[in-house]
Amino acid sequence: MVSSTQGRISTKDYVYLQLKKEIVGGELLPEAQINELDLSKRFDISRTPLREALQRLEIEELVVRLPNGRLKISPVSVEDARSIFSVRSALEGLVTKAATQNSNERDLEELRLLTELLVKAANLGNNEDVIYYGDQIHHRLYDMSQHKFAVKILNNMNDHIMRYRRIGPNTSHTRSKEAAKEHLELYETIAAGNAEQAEKLMQKHINNSLDAAIQSIEAHLQTQNCK
Amino acid sequence: MVSSTQGRISTKDYVYLQLKKEIVGGELLPEAQINELDLSKRFDISRTPLREALQRLEIEELVVRLPNGRLKISPVSVEDARSIFSVRSALEGLVTKAATQNSNERDLEELRLLTELLVKAANLGNNEDVIYYGDQIHHRLYDMSQHKFAVKILNNMNDHIMRYRRIGPNTSHTRSKEAAKEHLELYETIAAGNAEQAEKLMQKHINNSLDAAIQSIEAHLQTQNCK
DNA sequence: TCTAGTATAACTGTGTACAATTATACAATT
DNA sequence: AATTGTATAATTGTACACAGTTATACTAGA
């Protein structure tokens, strides 16, 4: 392993991103024990940068420290999900309001296109694409809002929420159709420049997706108990 | 330096808390360069736990990493303040709404007492006490809300906001009187169980304190430019 | 005096070693 | 069989060393 400060990504950051991907992707399951030595061997690095990567995951609550100093992948719970969705709802509302106020024609055209693609995907029953274009739209709104701190928090909340999607069984009964309808109405409200209304619609849109997360979490906890 | 996992606080955490106190307290000023070796000598520890403390401060944006890998105390800006206050406003609203919904008689009695003390302090012109009891009230609402994630974020936002207070000149023209009036109205609304209204009042309350922060920041930036 | 180039120093990123703590396995006792 | 005590192993927390990179100071040339 060589070091470098410019250009190349640091070992610590690479390992952080990789581990986050595995946690969010559901490969590393909740409650799984973490062993620093094993992990450092796996990545072929020393414990020093590994520990820094783990600490970041701990601060972001994807990993928790036990009283004895050991780490494990954070457990999931319905209470946490409610708390996370509440934060996300509030901040997505904030961001959407600001994005609406800041929007220019170019932004609106991009949103229009993405919304159109999302609606088409929903009509075709292509749930993967609905999620993809949904994320694209949210990220466009993040950029437009220029709310640096809110966006940073939202990205973290979204990691947790993505994990909820992945740990549960692949229930295909997503709510693509409703989501598409909500996004269409949202776009029209943003394009009309109605910031307050856009904020409310976004909050509702987020709250409507909480149930799916709860179901996924409960299904996961169920399978864990049966083991 | 001895290590211990239980009971005693870890070196890393101690240094993290100490540095945070100095940054938030305005002793370590924005833009100040950080030297790992010097700091490790000052605390009489090795660079390893120091770096972990610094990394946490970096994630919390109290410290920023330059392209060359060096660290400095985060600069302050009006734009950041606006972004932080937006987040705080949204989440304090969320938390206040939940606290109102969850409140029991004991909670309300505590809030009533704290509000009374705050109002008295404001009438006496004791600005320090107004800030103290204000923080107490906010933290009671945090506890009542049971919104783990929102509270964690709020604590971080409050660190930044506290710093804005400290870096500027000690302008005594605080808005204690208005703040007291707002808190009184807020308490009555919470006690009446009107969660939606309490949310709105809290959001306004936070937004009303933004101006003072901006003035403090601009005063600080002014003094820095003159040097 | 200014610029370019170079040697040196300072600093960060990472690997390794060791100390302190916690967990585990096993024997002895009831 | 259950429990307690003890030796051992595993694991984390911290210090330290070194490599690679960036900054600095100094010299030479125009």
XYZ file of C-alpha atoms (C1' of nucleotides) in Angstrom:
514
model
C 0.000 0.000 0.000
C 1.393 3.355 -1.008
C 0.344 6.700 0.346
C -0.607 9.830 -1.504
C -2.414 12.958 -0.549
C -3.355 14.270 -3.948
C -5.222 12.708 -6.808
C -5.543 9.192 -5.541
C -8.102 8.409 -2.878
C -6.652 7.603 0.531
C -6.660 4.071 1.886
C -8.924 5.177 4.702
C -11.472 6.690 2.335
C -11.430 3.712 0.023
C -12.050 1.295 2.873
C -14.722 3.570 4.321
C -16.578 3.662 1.014
C -16.218 -0.067 0.466
C -17.465 -0.986 3.928
C -20.319 1.475 3.642
C -21.302 -0.074 0.353
C -21.383 -3.502 1.959
C -23.388 -2.339 4.957
C -25.863 -0.315 2.924
C -26.045 -3.091 0.345
C -27.021 -5.618 2.973
C -23.948 -7.828 2.559
C -22.794 -7.032 6.080
C -25.892 -7.717 8.117
C -27.027 -5.900 11.264
C -25.476 -7.196 14.510
C -22.526 -8.758 12.689
C -19.373 -8.565 14.795
C -16.422 -6.601 13.464
C -12.847 -7.720 13.995
C -10.244 -5.094 13.189
C -7.430 -7.552 12.552
C -9.477 -9.737 10.217
C -10.722 -6.715 8.289
C -7.258 -5.216 7.954
C -6.002 -8.523 6.560
C -8.896 -8.704 4.140
C -8.105 -5.249 2.731
C -4.369 -5.825 3.061
C -3.858 -2.671 5.070
C -2.798 -1.911 8.613
C -5.207 -1.294 11.439
C -4.470 2.436 11.528
C -6.392 3.549 8.418
C -8.952 0.792 8.973
C -9.775 2.179 12.394
C -10.257 5.630 10.903
C -12.650 4.212 8.342
C -14.552 2.364 11.065
C -14.718 5.446 13.243
C -16.378 7.366 10.451
C -18.939 4.612 10.013
C -19.489 4.721 13.764
C -20.132 8.464 13.725
C -22.595 7.917 10.884
C -24.267 5.231 13.008
C -23.805 2.465 10.483
C -21.602 0.776 13.059
C -21.921 0.879 16.848
C -19.396 0.417 19.618
C -20.254 -2.005 22.403
C -19.408 -1.199 26.020
C -16.348 -3.437 25.759
C -14.963 -1.440 22.850
C -15.820 -3.924 20.129
C -17.745 -2.899 17.072
C -20.718 -4.397 15.331
C -22.861 -3.487 12.364
C -25.676 -1.303 13.683
C -28.902 -3.104 14.438
C -32.023 -1.884 12.682
C -35.230 -1.010 14.449
C -38.601 0.420 13.584
C -38.031 3.249 16.073
C -34.807 4.276 14.351
C -36.527 4.114 10.991
C -39.266 6.433 12.211
C -36.686 8.846 13.566
C -34.702 8.764 10.344
C -37.736 9.226 8.143
C -38.867 12.151 10.275
C -35.553 13.871 9.742
C -35.546 13.058 6.071
C -39.081 14.317 5.623
C -38.304 17.610 7.325
C -35.079 18.184 5.425
C -36.334 17.046 2.032
C -39.148 19.516 2.542
C -36.687 22.268 3.378
C -34.511 21.436 0.403
C -37.412 21.202 -1.998
C -38.711 24.570 -0.922
C -35.328 26.186 -1.477
C -34.859 24.372 -4.783
C -38.196 25.673 -5.995
C -37.227 29.211 -5.061
C -33.839 28.889 -6.762
C -34.968 27.040 -9.873
C -34.162 28.305 -13.333
C -35.453 27.068 -16.702
C -32.585 24.685 -17.176
C -33.235 23.056 -13.772
C -36.916 22.717 -14.523
C -36.240 21.137 -17.880
C -33.988 18.533 -16.267
C -36.592 17.814 -13.606
C -39.291 17.531 -16.241
C -37.258 15.007 -18.204
C -36.365 12.921 -15.149
C -39.973 12.940 -13.950
C -41.119 11.831 -17.395
C -38.649 8.950 -17.374
C -39.778 7.980 -13.888
C -43.430 7.940 -14.892
C -42.664 5.813 -17.942
C -40.687 3.353 -15.845
C -43.574 3.121 -13.398
C -46.040 2.442 -16.211
C -43.778 -0.339 -17.452
C -43.516 -1.743 -13.924
C -39.748 -1.260 -13.937
C -39.265 -0.690 -10.221
C -35.468 -0.484 -10.387
C -35.672 2.422 -12.789
C -38.311 4.150 -10.696
C -35.930 4.098 -7.757
C -33.056 5.230 -9.971
C -34.847 8.221 -11.463
C -36.333 9.056 -8.074
C -32.841 9.308 -6.629
C -31.749 11.417 -9.590
C -34.584 13.863 -8.984
C -33.827 14.099 -5.290
C -30.195 14.795 -6.016
C -31.035 17.473 -8.543
C -33.157 19.156 -5.886
C -30.265 18.864 -3.425
C -27.981 20.673 -5.837
C -30.533 23.335 -6.590
C -31.202 24.019 -2.913
C -27.598 24.991 -2.160
C -28.225 23.877 1.422
C -24.836 22.320 2.123
C -25.584 21.055 5.620
C -29.051 19.733 4.901
C -27.732 17.832 1.895
C -24.938 16.259 3.868
C -27.393 15.008 6.470
C -29.804 13.794 3.816
C -27.101 11.722 2.158
C -26.455 10.014 5.468
C -30.164 9.439 6.126
C -30.477 7.985 2.644
C -27.712 5.489 3.357
C -29.694 4.196 6.304
C -32.880 4.086 4.291
C -31.189 2.289 1.408
C -30.060 -0.309 3.912
C -33.629 -0.848 5.077
C -34.543 -1.621 1.481
C -31.731 -4.134 1.102
C -31.917 -6.164 4.293
C -35.523 -7.188 3.812
C -36.778 -9.795 1.391
C -37.048 -8.531 -2.176
C -40.686 -7.631 -2.025
C -41.541 -6.511 -5.522
C -44.789 -4.843 -4.460
C -43.171 -1.440 -4.420
C -45.365 1.588 -4.557
C -44.011 2.717 -7.916
C -47.378 3.784 -9.263
C -48.185 6.078 -6.360
C -44.649 7.398 -6.238
C -44.878 8.316 -9.912
C -48.123 10.157 -9.360
C -46.596 12.054 -6.440
C -43.520 12.979 -8.455
C -45.621 14.264 -11.313
C -47.627 16.511 -9.015
C -44.423 17.582 -7.297
C -42.796 18.580 -10.560
C -45.777 20.631 -11.625
C -45.822 22.426 -8.294
C -42.105 23.195 -8.490
C -42.436 24.390 -12.078
C -45.288 26.645 -10.980
C -42.961 28.134 -8.387
C -45.203 27.195 -5.471
C -42.472 26.572 -2.904
C -44.651 26.079 0.168
C -46.837 23.556 -1.587
C -43.815 21.742 -3.016
C -42.414 21.439 0.502
C -45.611 19.848 1.752
C -45.885 17.467 -1.195
C -42.316 16.301 -0.704
C -42.898 15.707 2.998
C -45.940 13.622 2.209
C -44.026 11.766 -0.490
C -41.336 10.784 2.025
C -43.798 9.863 4.740
C -45.642 7.632 2.299
C -42.532 5.529 1.815
C -42.041 4.859 5.523
C -44.393 1.879 5.597
C -42.358 -0.035 3.050
C -39.238 0.471 5.145
C -40.977 -0.700 8.311
C -42.208 -3.826 6.562
C -38.719 -4.564 5.331
C -37.256 -4.107 8.797
C -39.885 -6.272 10.450
C -39.350 -9.005 7.883
C -35.630 -8.879 8.530
C -36.035 -9.019 12.316
C -38.385 -11.940 11.847
C -35.850 -13.989 9.922
C -33.142 -13.146 12.466
C -35.285 -14.357 15.363
C -36.019 -17.636 13.638
C -32.366 -18.472 13.283
C -1.052 7.882 29.023
C -2.782 4.694 29.976
C -5.546 3.018 28.080
C -8.849 1.705 29.291
C -12.031 0.727 27.602
C -14.424 0.859 30.510
C -15.210 3.604 32.952
C -12.574 6.106 32.005
C -13.044 8.167 28.886
C -10.675 7.282 26.053
C -7.792 9.557 25.113
C -9.374 10.128 21.732
C -12.700 11.191 23.221
C -11.095 13.451 25.788
C -9.060 15.247 23.156
C -12.063 15.457 20.864
C -14.152 17.095 23.588
C -11.370 19.443 24.617
C -10.666 20.600 21.065
C -14.352 20.997 20.360
C -14.706 23.134 23.464
C -11.887 25.367 22.270
C -13.283 25.689 18.768
C -16.857 26.311 19.886
C -15.631 28.606 22.636
C -13.778 30.775 20.144
C -10.296 30.111 21.538
C -9.241 28.369 18.360
C -10.255 30.831 15.691
C -11.510 30.065 12.171
C -8.750 29.514 9.601
C -6.186 28.647 12.271
C -3.748 26.026 10.991
C -3.585 22.686 12.773
C -0.333 20.820 13.272
C -0.736 17.225 14.389
C 2.697 16.940 15.959
C 2.369 20.159 17.949
C -1.097 19.197 19.164
C -0.006 15.697 20.155
C 2.830 17.201 22.187
C 0.484 19.661 23.830
C -1.836 16.875 24.983
C 1.083 14.547 25.646
C -0.345 11.806 23.468
C 0.694 10.153 20.234
C -0.623 11.188 16.849
C -2.796 8.098 16.539
C -5.613 9.035 18.965
C -5.166 12.704 18.097
C -5.867 11.987 14.449
C -9.018 10.128 15.404
C -10.186 13.110 17.442
C -9.416 15.445 14.556
C -11.204 13.216 12.092
C -14.365 13.397 14.157
C -14.140 17.181 14.234
C -13.634 17.097 10.482
C -16.757 14.993 9.953
C -18.661 17.450 12.133
C -17.275 20.265 9.973
C -15.624 22.102 12.832
C -12.343 21.400 11.066
C -11.670 21.161 7.328
C -9.016 19.369 5.332
C -7.149 21.332 2.712
C -6.271 19.803 -0.660
C -2.745 19.155 0.606
C -4.021 17.092 3.525
C -3.463 19.710 6.201
C -6.204 20.721 8.553
C -7.476 24.081 9.682
C -10.283 25.299 11.897
C -13.333 25.691 9.681
C -13.930 29.170 8.345
C -17.273 30.764 9.134
C -19.537 32.275 6.538
C -22.967 33.795 6.356
C -23.984 31.188 3.794
C -23.070 28.349 6.147
C -24.923 30.065 8.964
C -28.053 30.305 6.845
C -27.767 26.640 5.923
C -27.236 25.620 9.536
C -30.094 27.724 10.823
C -32.385 26.293 8.158
C -31.603 22.789 9.321
C -31.949 23.747 12.948
C -35.251 25.460 12.318
C -36.678 22.456 10.528
C -35.493 19.951 13.110
C -36.348 22.026 16.181
C -39.828 22.277 14.693
C -39.976 18.535 14.212
C -38.738 17.871 17.718
C -41.075 20.394 19.297
C -44.056 18.878 17.548
C -43.154 15.406 18.773
C -42.409 16.688 22.273
C -45.816 18.309 22.424
C -47.478 15.092 21.383
C -45.502 13.051 23.916
C -45.701 15.470 26.831
C -46.987 14.417 30.210
C -47.810 16.578 33.239
C -44.357 16.217 34.717
C -42.725 17.413 31.468
C -45.065 20.384 31.270
C -44.360 21.360 34.849
C -40.615 21.362 34.153
C -41.111 23.413 31.019
C -43.317 25.849 32.877
C -40.697 26.353 35.563
C -37.842 26.802 33.101
C -39.883 29.240 31.038
C -40.725 31.219 34.171
C -37.046 31.434 35.105
C -36.189 32.515 31.576
C -38.785 35.268 31.603
C -37.558 36.530 34.967
C -33.971 36.558 33.733
C -35.047 38.521 30.663
C -36.862 41.067 32.802
C -33.718 41.495 34.889
C -31.649 41.878 31.736
C -29.564 38.856 32.647
C -28.694 37.693 29.130
C -26.427 34.855 30.242
C -29.260 33.275 32.190
C -31.677 33.739 29.316
C -29.330 31.733 27.108
C -28.850 29.139 29.845
C -32.544 28.539 30.489
C -33.229 28.635 26.755
C -30.779 25.806 26.238
C -32.347 23.910 29.123
C -35.774 24.194 27.546
C -34.520 23.076 24.169
C -32.821 20.061 25.705
C -35.962 19.095 27.632
C -37.854 19.174 24.353
C -35.135 17.036 22.751
C -35.566 14.408 25.462
C -39.327 14.488 25.231
C -39.304 14.101 21.467
C -37.478 10.767 21.539
C -36.149 11.566 18.069
C -32.670 10.119 18.436
C -31.333 11.137 15.033
C -32.830 14.618 14.980
C -31.385 15.321 18.416
C -27.937 14.164 17.407
C -27.970 16.500 14.421
C -29.320 19.365 16.496
C -26.519 19.034 18.989
C -24.026 19.374 16.164
C -25.845 22.355 14.654
C -25.887 23.976 18.088
C -22.123 23.608 18.376
C -21.732 25.611 15.199
C -24.228 28.204 16.332
C -22.561 28.522 19.726
C -19.331 29.232 17.888
C -20.960 32.026 15.926
C -21.891 33.631 19.247
C -18.362 33.371 20.596
C -16.237 34.532 17.696
C -17.957 37.882 17.371
C -17.542 40.821 19.705
C -19.569 40.542 22.905
C -22.524 42.544 21.736
C -24.796 42.776 24.713
C -27.762 43.861 22.656
C -29.167 40.347 22.656
C -32.772 39.858 21.900
C -33.617 38.494 25.328
C -36.896 40.348 25.629
C -38.312 39.026 22.362
C -36.946 35.556 23.038
C -38.707 35.499 26.393
C -41.985 36.500 24.822
C -41.604 33.770 22.210
C -40.791 31.151 24.830
C -43.819 32.092 26.872
C -46.112 31.735 23.903
C -44.382 28.500 22.983
C -44.884 27.015 26.419
C -48.564 27.861 26.431
C -49.012 26.288 23.025
C -47.215 23.108 24.091
C -49.219 22.933 27.310
C -52.393 23.298 25.271
C -51.284 20.311 23.203
C -51.306 22.239 19.949
C -48.429 20.419 18.270
C -48.694 21.974 14.819
C -48.758 25.479 16.214
C -45.854 24.724 18.573
C -43.834 23.535 15.587
C -44.444 26.779 13.746
C -43.667 28.947 16.766
C -40.406 27.128 17.342
C -39.392 27.533 13.717
C -40.067 31.252 13.904
C -38.196 31.453 17.195
C -35.102 29.926 15.603
C -35.337 32.023 12.467
C -35.551 35.155 14.584
C -32.152 34.412 16.091
C -30.413 34.120 12.725
C -29.778 37.849 12.397
C -27.734 37.989 15.573
C -25.544 35.162 14.302
C -25.013 36.863 10.963
C -24.017 40.087 12.674
C -21.545 38.208 14.830
C -20.040 36.480 11.811
C -19.757 39.676 9.806
C -18.102 41.438 12.716
C -15.622 38.593 13.015
C -14.830 38.573 9.297
C -14.365 42.335 9.470
C -11.754 42.098 12.206
C -9.951 39.339 10.335
C -9.706 41.392 7.158
C -8.267 44.345 9.021
C -5.377 42.339 10.354
C 15.222 42.650 -7.652
C 12.967 38.949 -9.540
C 12.673 34.202 -11.069
C 13.837 29.384 -11.397
C 15.843 25.592 -9.483
C 17.344 22.717 -5.776
C 18.346 21.010 -1.330
C 16.398 20.709 3.098
C 12.958 20.629 6.488
C 8.283 19.850 7.942
C 4.240 17.283 7.729
C 0.953 13.698 6.762
C -0.282 8.639 5.727
C 0.540 4.162 6.980
C 2.744 0.007 9.050
C 4.316 -2.203 13.114
C 5.052 -3.099 18.046
C 3.610 -3.254 22.564
C 0.638 -2.522 26.635
C -3.763 -3.041 28.738
C -8.078 -5.070 28.648
C -11.485 -8.518 27.660
C -12.922 -13.071 26.302
C -12.233 -18.079 26.334
C -11.082 -22.604 27.652
C -10.183 -25.659 31.078
C -9.435 -27.478 35.617
C -10.845 -27.828 40.403
C -14.459 -27.799 43.766
C -19.014 -28.412 45.527
C -23.854 -30.840 36.414
C -23.057 -26.333 37.774
C -19.809 -22.900 39.403
C -15.740 -20.657 40.445
C -10.915 -19.667 39.618
C -7.096 -19.339 36.652
C -4.139 -19.459 32.728
C -4.152 -18.390 27.999
C -5.575 -16.327 23.813
C -7.749 -12.718 21.330
C -8.710 -7.921 20.811
C -8.467 -3.130 21.296
C -5.873 1.377 22.463
C -1.754 3.781 21.930
C 3.058 4.812 20.828
C 6.505 4.963 17.565
C 8.997 4.557 13.128
C 9.374 5.271 8.403
C 8.005 6.417 3.667
C 6.114 9.652 0.610
C 4.619 14.233 -0.171
C 4.445 19.153 0.408
C 6.388 23.406 1.944
C 10.413 26.347 2.777
C 14.747 28.459 2.436
C 18.520 29.392 -0.129
C 21.387 29.880 -4.214
C 22.341 31.106 -9.020
C 21.321 33.452 -13.051
C 19.103 37.101 -15.660
